[in-house]
Amino acid sequence: MERAVRTTDRPRDGLPRSDLLEMYRLMVGERLLAEMGRDPGLTERVFLVGIAEGQEAIAVGSCMALRRAATRAAGAFPDIVVGNYGRDVMGLSYRDILLETIGKAAGRCGGKGGPIHLAAPELGLMSGGGIVGTPLPLAAGFAFAVRHRGTDQVVITYFGDGASNQGLFHEGINLAAVRKLPVIFFCVNNLYAFTTPMARSTSVRQVADRAAAYSIPGVTVDGNDVLAVYDAVSQAAQRARAGDGPSLIEAMTFRWIGPTETGEEKPRPAHEVAAARERDPVARFRAHLLESGLASAADVEAVDDGVRGELDAAFREALAAPWPPLASLQDGVWATPLETGR
Amino acid sequence: MRTISFTEALNECLEQTMGLDPDVVLFGESIGDGDGIYGVTRGLLQRFGEGRVVDTPISEGGFSAMGVAAAMAGLRPVVEIMHVDFLFVGADALVNQAPKYHYISGGQFRVPIVFRMAYGLGEFPGGGAMQFQSLHAMFLGLPGLKVVLPSNPADAKGLLHASILDDDPVVFFEDKKLYSRTGPVPEALFTVPLGHAAVLREGSDVTIVATGSRVEVACHVSDGLRGLASVEVIDPRTLRPLDEAALVASARKTGRVLVFDEGHRTGGFAGEVAAVIAEACPEALRAFRRVMAPDVPVPYSPPLATAMVPGAMDLRAAITAVLKAT
């Protein structure tokens, strides 16, 4: 399914070479995580949710445009991510991602959250909930708290084209728009709601067209172009931080392998997968770095090898780590302990 | 002690709590200029401003989730859902989100949010099948969620304050028939701790476990039977945490237990009370009855709707019946 896509102007400058190489490293990391997670030799199933072959430009391009824990000024809080994307980019280690994704005791959530609820609040990483439309009103709530506290953080939330047909999409965007809350609504349009093609589920040609219903900016970008994604989010973040309210960004992309990452569900049509592979976001960015002279073949290979080594170690460690003790099953249901009677 | 209404007690609690803690914020439909449908938020917009008293769009799903996230970020939102019936258009936040995050985040998040909502039969004309329901028992099956039903103005103030201070999500049910009821309420802020039943009448023949506006009716019935039967009246005040020890102690004493509650008979609060007692002291239990609403949707016609609410006559009949059990 080919669609007309507006590609924003690429940032010509302002992005140092080190950032570009960091983006490349993170994209390679996501590609390898997805591939290694499906290795049939693994003893555990590694269900990565937001990390999938073909979608590497999404989290990397968008979160690199945010204020991250690693790069923030002293005293500033990192921006807030609501949803299943960007854990790696916002600073969570591969080891921590894998520990919780597999469900191990040392995971950030003690194995009780799993990949969908993986949270690390100090890095700005909030859970987006297990219902596809819920991240939108949750993002409005985090943005409300940002406004209440008077910090200048921006909240970004990720959801799919499928979620844009849930009522919570409408309620969440309207709430943020009516109060001009600092939210970036980021639609990862991979053209399928689980296995239902967009054309059979969605009345508009582009999800970004729905922005008009809320009088907020809506833009569709090439979601396989990491710099186009970066640029769109930079503009939306600037707008949100300035107090001008939310934006809707729709990034067109494609999952080479379906949403459960195991191929259990009906596979995507082969010609669509082949076309998507032609637009491989990782290969495209690698070519851009090489052609523009920003990186040499040796630089790129060093990055590839470095990430692979890091991931090998992370997988080994996460797989070997202990499961949660069964005694922990009943721990943590209540924040205020239940006390009854006198 | 001065006497104020249930509505005024809730309003005073919100005003005093908001005065103490700037992180207490209110979300709801027409709670600002509109004072809230039952007047509970009267004057709060004028005192605390739009940043803390948020008149939301009619988006129960949206603003409930917004409240959950604000709570995860450290605020203490109090969300008003006009009627429990309306919650179900956007129950995701209350059912799927709020009760889970402390547990599934390994304690990284707390969700100190209160969902206030009216339930039960209110004034006519109005109501009907989708505005007059009593669905509080449905929320008992959600670990991580506390369920509170005050029965008088003083408890309304003290339980609401305790609910706002609590670090877990609380669903706070206000029986519509109580809003205009008056009673003595301390002026200073205080808490009624969650999980502590009140024994309002002591007795040795029958135990009535009553909730909401049924508590006062039960007390009148107990008083009217003085000399004929010794009727104990217990108000659990919170259905979760449930003061099981108080229920079991009373059941051991009387052996006859009635649950007097406006919810439907089937799948309701009485089932939980029966289970608690049956597990703790099956040998003591001689009789058990539900004095509850029949299993029908709430009809519109006032005489029909009124007939749904279990009243004093139903309670007296049940007491007479269980006293025959030896």
XYZ file of C-alpha atoms in Angstrom:
668
model
C 0.000 0.000 0.000
C 1.802 3.131 -1.202
C 0.806 6.426 0.299
C 1.767 9.991 -0.363
C 3.997 11.048 2.464
C 5.166 14.492 3.297
C 8.752 14.362 4.401
C 9.775 17.262 6.549
C 12.971 19.121 5.840
C 15.872 17.237 7.225
C 17.938 19.026 9.830
C 20.888 20.340 7.850
C 22.886 21.146 10.890
C 22.624 21.155 14.619
C 23.002 17.414 14.956
C 26.584 16.607 15.823
C 28.213 13.588 14.261
C 28.320 11.885 17.644
C 24.518 12.081 17.845
C 24.154 10.654 14.363
C 26.407 7.741 15.250
C 24.446 7.271 18.462
C 21.246 7.098 16.408
C 22.803 4.521 14.149
C 24.008 2.488 17.132
C 20.523 2.491 18.670
C 18.887 1.485 15.379
C 21.280 -1.408 14.956
C 20.582 -2.341 18.558
C 16.840 -2.515 17.924
C 17.345 -4.570 14.764
C 19.589 -7.035 16.559
C 17.349 -7.208 19.626
C 14.412 -8.183 17.436
C 16.441 -10.766 15.527
C 18.161 -12.251 18.558
C 14.905 -12.302 20.532
C 13.443 -14.678 17.964
C 16.455 -16.985 17.898
C 14.960 -20.483 18.077
C 17.881 -21.530 20.234
C 16.764 -19.266 23.095
C 15.379 -20.976 26.173
C 12.806 -18.201 26.712
C 10.476 -16.315 24.457
C 11.505 -12.677 24.193
C 8.468 -10.563 23.327
C 9.794 -7.065 22.695
C 6.526 -5.321 21.755
C 7.712 -1.918 20.502
C 10.956 -3.135 18.974
C 10.489 -4.722 15.564
C 12.320 -5.108 12.292
C 11.343 -2.284 9.987
C 10.355 0.184 12.732
C 13.792 1.151 14.062
C 13.546 4.763 12.919
C 10.460 5.365 15.080
C 11.787 5.297 18.632
C 15.305 6.375 17.711
C 14.281 9.362 15.601
C 11.628 10.521 18.050
C 13.288 10.025 21.439
C 16.595 11.491 20.250
C 14.638 14.713 19.742
C 13.619 14.699 23.411
C 15.436 15.658 26.569
C 16.961 12.427 27.842
C 18.438 11.556 31.217
C 21.883 11.180 29.693
C 21.905 14.562 28.020
C 19.757 16.771 30.230
C 21.104 19.788 32.015
C 21.684 19.413 35.736
C 18.406 19.731 37.612
C 16.194 19.274 34.554
C 13.837 16.310 34.412
C 13.884 14.073 31.340
C 10.913 14.250 29.003
C 8.232 11.630 29.488
C 7.544 8.643 27.251
C 4.189 6.863 27.521
C 4.003 3.638 25.571
C 6.054 0.738 24.321
C 8.761 2.656 22.474
C 12.063 4.264 23.296
C 13.200 2.447 26.436
C 16.630 1.949 24.914
C 16.858 5.486 23.570
C 15.821 7.092 26.863
C 18.619 5.250 28.613
C 17.421 1.869 29.839
C 20.156 -0.714 29.331
C 19.640 -3.740 27.103
C 20.161 -5.873 30.188
C 17.329 -4.102 32.030
C 15.063 -4.303 28.979
C 15.671 -8.025 28.632
C 15.373 -8.857 32.329
C 11.857 -7.430 32.551
C 10.894 -8.602 29.076
C 11.663 -12.189 30.048
C 10.098 -11.706 33.490
C 13.103 -12.065 35.767
C 13.323 -10.995 39.414
C 15.936 -8.341 38.715
C 13.729 -6.652 36.108
C 12.747 -3.069 36.807
C 9.270 -4.226 37.775
C 10.391 -7.440 39.452
C 9.047 -9.388 36.494
C 5.484 -8.308 37.303
C 5.120 -5.794 34.492
C 6.730 -7.424 31.491
C 7.495 -5.635 28.224
C 4.157 -3.821 27.965
C 4.378 -2.266 31.435
C 8.142 -1.836 31.642
C 8.693 1.437 33.449
C 11.674 3.401 34.698
C 10.267 6.709 35.933
C 13.657 8.301 36.614
C 14.408 7.978 32.891
C 10.992 9.359 31.964
C 9.704 5.930 30.982
C 6.093 5.413 32.020
C 3.894 2.483 31.183
C 1.325 3.084 28.498
C -1.081 0.429 29.709
C -2.199 -2.755 28.038
C -5.077 -1.244 26.075
C -4.026 0.287 22.765
C -5.882 3.595 23.177
C -5.038 4.180 26.831
C -1.638 5.826 26.308
C -3.318 8.932 24.882
C -5.322 10.014 27.948
C -2.511 8.793 30.210
C -0.177 11.144 28.339
C -2.635 13.981 28.925
C -2.516 13.124 32.635
C 1.274 13.114 32.824
C 1.252 16.422 30.958
C -1.289 17.793 33.420
C 1.120 16.908 36.238
C 3.997 18.567 34.339
C 1.923 21.731 34.042
C 0.945 21.511 37.729
C 4.582 21.157 38.800
C 5.691 23.931 36.494
C 8.506 22.001 34.837
C 9.063 22.359 31.093
C 8.934 18.658 30.261
C 7.234 17.342 27.145
C 5.250 14.110 27.049
C 5.332 11.859 23.991
C 2.979 8.951 23.567
C 3.048 6.167 20.991
C 0.116 4.246 19.591
C -0.751 2.509 16.369
C -3.098 3.270 13.501
C -5.422 0.699 15.052
C -5.604 2.603 18.342
C -6.713 5.714 16.477
C -10.100 4.036 16.094
C -10.641 3.660 19.830
C -12.677 6.280 21.670
C -9.765 6.975 24.012
C -7.861 8.452 21.043
C -10.542 11.114 20.713
C -10.947 11.725 24.426
C -7.217 11.907 25.068
C -6.370 14.307 22.246
C -9.363 16.537 22.933
C -8.445 16.757 26.631
C -4.860 17.705 25.811
C -5.898 20.153 23.105
C -8.522 21.954 25.155
C -5.988 22.600 27.931
C -3.011 23.101 25.569
C -1.044 20.404 27.375
C 2.538 19.626 26.251
C 1.894 16.314 24.482
C 3.202 14.813 21.256
C 0.745 12.215 19.998
C 2.869 9.897 17.870
C 0.997 7.452 15.663
C 3.113 4.548 14.461
C 1.189 3.752 11.312
C 2.338 0.336 10.189
C -0.818 -0.121 8.114
C -2.236 -2.986 10.159
C -4.345 -3.196 13.295
C -3.100 -6.608 14.412
C -3.971 -8.293 11.115
C -6.658 -5.914 9.781
C -5.432 -3.586 7.033
C -5.940 0.107 7.628
C -8.099 0.540 4.547
C -10.683 -1.772 6.052
C -10.679 -0.193 9.498
C -10.061 3.513 9.147
C -12.201 6.112 7.383
C -9.452 8.660 6.766
C -6.595 8.326 4.308
C -4.060 9.446 6.889
C -4.444 9.353 10.669
C -2.847 12.806 10.794
C -5.922 14.156 8.995
C -7.779 13.643 12.260
C -5.726 16.444 13.846
C -8.053 18.924 12.168
C -10.847 17.696 14.419
C -8.917 19.046 17.414
C -7.457 22.200 15.819
C -3.924 20.942 16.395
C -1.118 20.443 13.864
C -1.086 17.065 12.150
C 1.813 15.874 10.030
C 2.588 12.632 8.221
C 6.242 11.720 7.918
C 8.263 8.926 6.415
C 8.666 6.699 9.445
C 11.559 4.851 7.850
C 13.609 8.032 7.661
C 15.094 8.551 11.091
C 16.000 12.171 10.407
C 12.506 13.018 9.164
C 11.091 11.544 12.370
C 13.671 13.443 14.408
C 12.776 16.700 12.729
C 9.010 16.316 13.134
C 9.347 15.508 16.828
C 11.801 18.364 17.361
C 9.238 20.805 15.992
C 6.391 19.319 18.009
C 8.509 19.316 21.170
C 9.458 22.929 20.661
C 5.822 23.836 20.226
C 4.748 21.854 23.303
C 7.533 23.282 25.464
C 6.580 26.785 24.437
C 3.073 26.199 25.779
C 1.400 26.041 22.380
C -0.165 22.650 22.998
C -0.186 19.190 21.490
C 0.613 17.912 17.989
C -0.232 14.744 16.123
C 2.567 13.081 14.180
C 1.897 10.083 11.984
C 4.935 8.088 10.909
C 4.412 5.660 8.030
C 6.252 2.411 8.540
C 5.820 -1.363 8.403
C 6.506 -4.342 10.632
C 8.256 -7.011 8.599
C 6.970 -9.549 11.064
C 3.526 -9.295 12.618
C 2.651 -7.855 16.000
C 3.203 -10.959 18.106
C 6.718 -11.249 16.664
C 6.391 -14.982 16.412
C 4.545 -15.161 13.138
C 1.680 -16.944 14.928
C -0.867 -14.685 13.330
C -1.607 -14.417 9.630
C 1.585 -13.134 7.982
C 1.722 -9.835 6.125
C 1.405 -10.238 2.338
C 4.792 -11.151 0.863
C 4.830 -8.311 -1.675
C 4.197 -5.769 1.079
C 7.007 -7.195 3.185
C 9.338 -7.164 0.172
C 8.481 -3.523 -0.535
C 9.058 -2.608 3.113
C 12.442 -4.321 3.080
C 13.362 -2.057 0.173
C 12.789 0.848 2.545
C 14.820 -0.715 5.375
C 15.348 2.185 7.784
C 18.627 0.853 9.154
C 20.205 0.262 5.735
C 18.971 3.655 4.582
C 20.548 5.497 7.479
C 23.767 3.530 7.159
C 23.923 4.528 3.472
C 23.244 8.157 4.396
C 26.101 8.181 6.898
C 28.488 6.594 4.411
C 27.449 8.724 1.428
C 27.592 11.969 3.350
C 31.021 11.096 4.676
C 29.865 11.269 8.284
C 31.078 7.753 8.909
C 33.485 5.373 7.270
C 32.804 1.714 6.573
C 35.143 0.937 9.453
C 33.161 3.239 11.787
C 29.923 1.518 10.888
C 31.386 -1.944 11.316
C 32.799 -0.999 14.685
C 29.348 0.125 15.794
C 27.726 -3.064 14.485
C 30.260 -5.282 16.268
C 30.076 -3.272 19.479
C 26.286 -3.520 19.691
C 26.330 -7.222 18.925
C 28.832 -7.857 21.696
C 26.829 -5.772 24.146
C 23.619 -7.612 23.265
C 25.258 -11.037 23.479
C 26.313 -10.254 27.021
C 22.920 -8.794 27.913
C 21.081 -11.852 26.604
C 23.393 -14.230 28.419
C 22.987 -12.346 31.672
C 19.211 -11.959 31.416
C 18.627 -15.589 30.500
C 20.794 -16.795 33.374
C 19.232 -14.458 35.942
C 16.892 -16.002 38.528
C 13.108 -16.014 38.228
C 11.137 -14.124 40.870
C 10.651 -16.145 44.055
C 7.096 -17.491 44.265
C 6.811 -15.811 47.647
C 6.818 -12.463 45.825
C 3.450 -13.251 44.187
C 1.447 -11.463 46.838
C 3.877 -8.600 47.436
C 3.106 -5.073 46.344
C -0.625 -5.215 45.615
C -1.135 -2.336 48.027
C 0.948 0.773 48.540
C -0.761 1.420 51.876
C -0.950 -1.886 53.759
C -4.407 -3.197 54.546
C -5.193 -2.982 58.216
C -8.618 -3.856 59.474
C -10.365 -4.009 62.810
C -9.426 -2.338 66.033
C -21.189 19.824 67.707
C -22.644 21.696 64.725
C -24.819 19.771 62.306
C -24.213 19.787 58.536
C -25.378 17.754 55.560
C -23.605 14.829 53.904
C -22.966 17.072 50.865
C -21.551 19.833 53.051
C -19.349 17.343 54.882
C -17.844 16.113 51.599
C -17.415 19.684 50.393
C -15.725 20.725 53.622
C -13.380 17.742 53.441
C -12.351 18.629 49.886
C -11.854 22.289 50.749
C -9.791 21.594 53.857
C -7.724 18.843 52.227
C -7.030 20.997 49.169
C -6.052 23.835 51.495
C -3.453 21.604 53.122
C -2.050 19.870 50.054
C -1.593 21.740 46.766
C -1.253 18.410 44.939
C -4.914 17.544 45.521
C -6.695 18.333 42.239
C -10.259 17.674 41.114
C -11.410 16.363 37.724
C -15.019 15.949 36.694
C -17.976 17.085 34.648
C -19.460 20.450 35.658
C -17.620 20.450 38.978
C -16.483 24.057 38.611
C -19.160 26.570 37.671
C -21.717 23.789 37.988
C -20.731 22.909 41.593
C -20.949 19.208 40.677
C -24.301 17.600 40.024
C -24.968 17.169 43.774
C -23.184 20.326 44.878
C -20.222 18.556 46.461
C -17.646 20.822 44.785
C -19.482 24.125 45.416
C -17.133 27.085 45.772
C -13.948 25.119 45.129
C -13.271 26.556 41.659
C -13.553 30.067 43.072
C -11.144 29.251 45.890
C -8.597 27.051 44.115
C -8.827 28.064 40.456
C -8.976 26.241 37.145
C -5.563 24.674 37.609
C -6.883 22.521 40.449
C -10.604 22.256 39.774
C -10.815 20.924 36.249
C -14.144 21.043 34.449
C -13.649 18.192 32.016
C -15.365 17.394 28.755
C -17.896 14.537 28.910
C -15.058 12.034 28.514
C -15.176 9.592 31.407
C -12.570 7.347 29.804
C -10.268 10.236 29.049
C -10.342 12.147 32.300
C -10.286 8.995 34.426
C -7.066 7.892 32.722
C -5.761 11.438 32.975
C -6.326 11.227 36.709
C -4.518 7.902 36.959
C -1.449 9.291 35.190
C -1.495 12.460 37.300
C -1.551 10.232 40.383
C 1.353 8.156 39.041
C 3.219 11.444 38.618
C 2.674 12.281 42.294
C -0.546 14.327 42.417
C -3.594 13.287 44.446
C -6.509 13.614 42.037
C -10.120 13.271 43.145
C -12.188 12.350 40.107
C -15.947 12.845 40.185
C -17.980 10.486 38.029
C -21.550 11.794 38.145
C -23.109 8.350 38.541
C -21.512 4.932 38.790
C -23.471 4.037 35.653
C -21.386 6.504 33.604
C -18.114 4.963 34.663
C -18.656 2.037 32.352
C -18.201 4.067 29.193
C -14.623 4.486 30.293
C -13.939 1.899 32.966
C -10.459 1.149 31.621
C -8.784 3.589 34.000
C -10.525 2.290 37.105
C -10.524 -1.413 36.233
C -7.404 -1.983 34.148
C -5.076 0.827 35.094
C -5.352 2.257 38.608
C -5.372 -0.962 40.663
C -2.444 -2.480 38.795
C 0.405 0.000 38.548
C 1.855 -0.321 42.035
C 2.061 -4.083 41.644
C 3.184 -4.332 38.023
C 5.798 -1.622 38.361
C 7.473 -3.392 41.257
C 6.477 -0.479 43.501
C 7.894 2.241 41.228
C 4.464 3.859 40.922
C 1.793 4.673 43.471
C -1.677 5.617 42.323
C -3.202 7.797 45.049
C -6.437 8.624 43.277
C -10.033 8.759 44.521
C -12.951 8.129 42.179
C -16.086 9.620 43.779
C -19.435 8.626 42.361
C -23.102 8.607 43.256
C -25.082 5.386 43.314
C -28.550 4.131 44.086
C -32.000 5.566 43.773
C -32.141 9.365 43.850
C -34.894 11.908 43.544
C -37.685 11.670 40.991
C -38.156 12.584 38.234
C -34.884 11.221 36.953
C -32.774 8.162 37.064
C -33.881 4.871 35.705
C -31.881 1.973 34.422
C -28.690 3.907 33.608
C -28.519 6.544 36.366
C -29.882 4.851 39.478
C -27.890 1.640 39.667
C -26.111 0.285 42.760
C -23.050 -1.426 41.372
C -20.501 -1.029 44.170
C -20.043 -4.775 44.654
C -18.705 -5.115 41.110
C -15.516 -3.403 42.263
C -14.718 -5.950 44.956
C -13.086 -8.291 42.456
C -10.202 -5.925 41.734
C -7.106 -6.440 43.884
C -5.413 -3.098 44.352
C -8.645 -1.094 44.598
C -10.234 0.034 47.859
C -14.017 0.401 48.064
C -15.614 2.880 50.457
C -19.328 3.521 51.231
C -19.991 6.146 53.902
C -23.366 6.070 55.641
C -23.497 9.427 57.452
C -22.031 12.940 57.192
C -19.235 12.479 59.729
C -18.034 9.253 58.132
C -18.300 10.905 54.718
C -15.836 13.570 55.789
C -13.477 11.266 57.658
C -13.496 8.473 55.096
C -12.999 10.868 52.170
C -10.017 12.438 53.903
C -8.550 8.996 54.612
C -9.183 8.005 50.989
C -7.351 11.050 49.631
C -4.399 10.429 51.963
C -4.277 6.744 51.032
C -1.566 5.794 48.539
C -3.821 3.303 46.737
C -6.714 3.985 44.373
C -10.066 4.259 46.113
C -13.545 4.138 44.668
C -15.800 6.181 46.933
C -19.541 5.519 46.644
C -22.057 8.159 47.696
C -25.629 6.958 48.201
C -27.812 9.635 46.578
C -30.369 9.354 49.351
C -27.766 10.567 51.849
C -26.725 13.888 50.296
C -29.414 15.868 52.145
C -29.098 13.924 55.421
C -27.641 15.935 58.255
C -25.615 14.971 61.264
C -22.930 16.156 63.659
C -19.557 16.564 61.966
C -16.366 17.882 63.604
C -15.148 21.089 61.991
C -11.487 20.175 62.094
C -10.179 17.734 59.510
C -10.012 14.123 60.692
C -9.778 10.643 59.242
C -11.935 7.595 59.655
C -9.404 4.877 58.849
C -10.270 2.497 56.024
C -10.961 -1.061 57.108
C -12.700 -0.379 60.405
C -16.352 -1.348 60.774
C -18.649 0.573 63.101
C -20.933 -1.368 65.430
C -23.859 1.050 65.691
C -26.223 -1.104 67.750
C -25.125 -3.965 69.917
C -27.299 -7.057 70.004
C -27.203 -10.783 70.609
C -29.996 -12.286 68.453
C -29.402 -11.038 64.899
C -26.606 -9.234 63.046
C -27.480 -6.743 60.314
C -24.598 -5.815 58.029
C -25.869 -2.620 56.409
C -24.351 -0.196 53.894
C -24.983 3.373 52.737
C -28.411 4.784 53.448
C -29.573 1.349 54.655
C -27.549 1.801 57.847
C -29.888 4.404 59.304
C -32.920 2.283 58.389
C -31.347 -0.713 60.120
C -30.731 1.322 63.264
C -34.384 2.448 63.336
C -35.545 -1.138 62.939
C -33.199 -2.302 65.701
C -34.473 0.441 68.008
C -38.095 -0.404 67.188
C -37.586 -4.034 68.110
C -36.002 -3.263 71.475
C -37.508 -5.600 74.053
C -38.595 -8.042 71.352
C -35.300 -8.887 69.717
C -31.698 -7.861 70.292
C -30.480 -6.687 66.883
C -26.866 -5.761 66.218
C -26.154 -3.297 63.391
C -22.729 -3.214 61.763
C -21.669 -0.716 59.119
C -18.524 -2.073 57.428
C -17.884 1.445 55.993
C -15.304 0.027 53.600
C -16.028 -3.088 51.570
C -12.323 -3.402 50.813
C -10.450 -3.557 53.071
C -13.262 -5.434 54.816
C -13.222 -5.622 58.597
C -13.707 -9.360 58.581
C -12.947 -9.715 62.283
C -15.876 -7.481 63.207
C -18.267 -9.455 60.981
C -17.059 -12.802 62.274
C -17.193 -11.724 65.936
C -20.790 -10.617 65.500
C -21.761 -13.774 63.612
C -20.263 -15.898 66.383
C -22.350 -13.972 68.904
C -25.729 -13.966 67.119
C -25.509 -16.865 64.668
C -27.973 -15.052 62.404
C -26.733 -12.638 59.748
C -28.634 -10.360 57.397
C -27.008 -8.262 54.699
C -28.979 -5.078 54.051
C -27.631 -3.417 50.927
C -29.064 -1.701 47.855
C -27.106 -3.780 45.353
C -28.538 -6.712 43.422
C -28.845 -10.014 45.270
C -26.760 -12.049 42.848
C -23.001 -11.568 42.724
C -23.300 -8.850 45.354
C -21.756 -7.831 48.643
C -23.740 -10.424 50.606
C -21.929 -13.251 48.872
C -18.623 -11.965 50.212
C -19.994 -11.556 53.736
C -21.379 -15.103 53.629
C -18.062 -16.479 52.417
C -16.073 -14.702 55.112
C -18.352 -16.017 57.850
C -18.654 -19.515 56.409
C -14.884 -19.836 56.225
C -14.307 -18.494 59.732
C -17.117 -19.972 61.823
C -19.438 -22.309 59.905
C -20.488 -23.926 63.165
C -21.854 -20.639 64.507
C -24.012 -19.695 61.525
C -27.666 -20.651 61.964
C -29.260 -18.379 59.367
C -28.219 -15.997 56.620
C -30.389 -13.775 54.417
C -29.899 -11.168 51.758
C -32.137 -8.124 52.148
C -31.151 -6.582 48.865
C -32.460 -5.323 45.540
C -34.053 -7.925 43.272
C -32.207 -9.006 40.137
C -33.940 -6.626 37.751
C -32.782 -3.456 35.966
C -33.925 -0.256 37.683
C -37.305 0.698 36.169
C -38.317 4.317 35.637
C -41.798 4.409 37.167
C -41.365 5.834 40.696
C -43.446 3.188 42.548
C -41.647 0.374 40.735
C -38.204 1.884 41.294
C -38.913 2.550 44.954
C -40.041 -1.028 45.397
C -36.551 -2.168 44.379
C -34.895 -0.639 47.398
C -34.958 -3.022 50.354
C -36.645 -1.165 53.229
C -37.643 -1.428 56.874
C -40.540 -3.798 56.182
C -38.308 -6.183 54.243
C -35.768 -6.061 57.023
C -38.338 -6.740 59.769
C -39.710 -9.677 57.797
C -36.221 -11.106 57.408
C -35.492 -10.667 61.107
C -38.711 -12.488 61.985
C -37.790 -15.300 59.616
C -34.240 -15.805 60.893
C -35.301 -15.650 64.539
C -37.156 -18.897 63.905
C -33.830 -20.564 63.153
C -32.479 -22.208 66.269
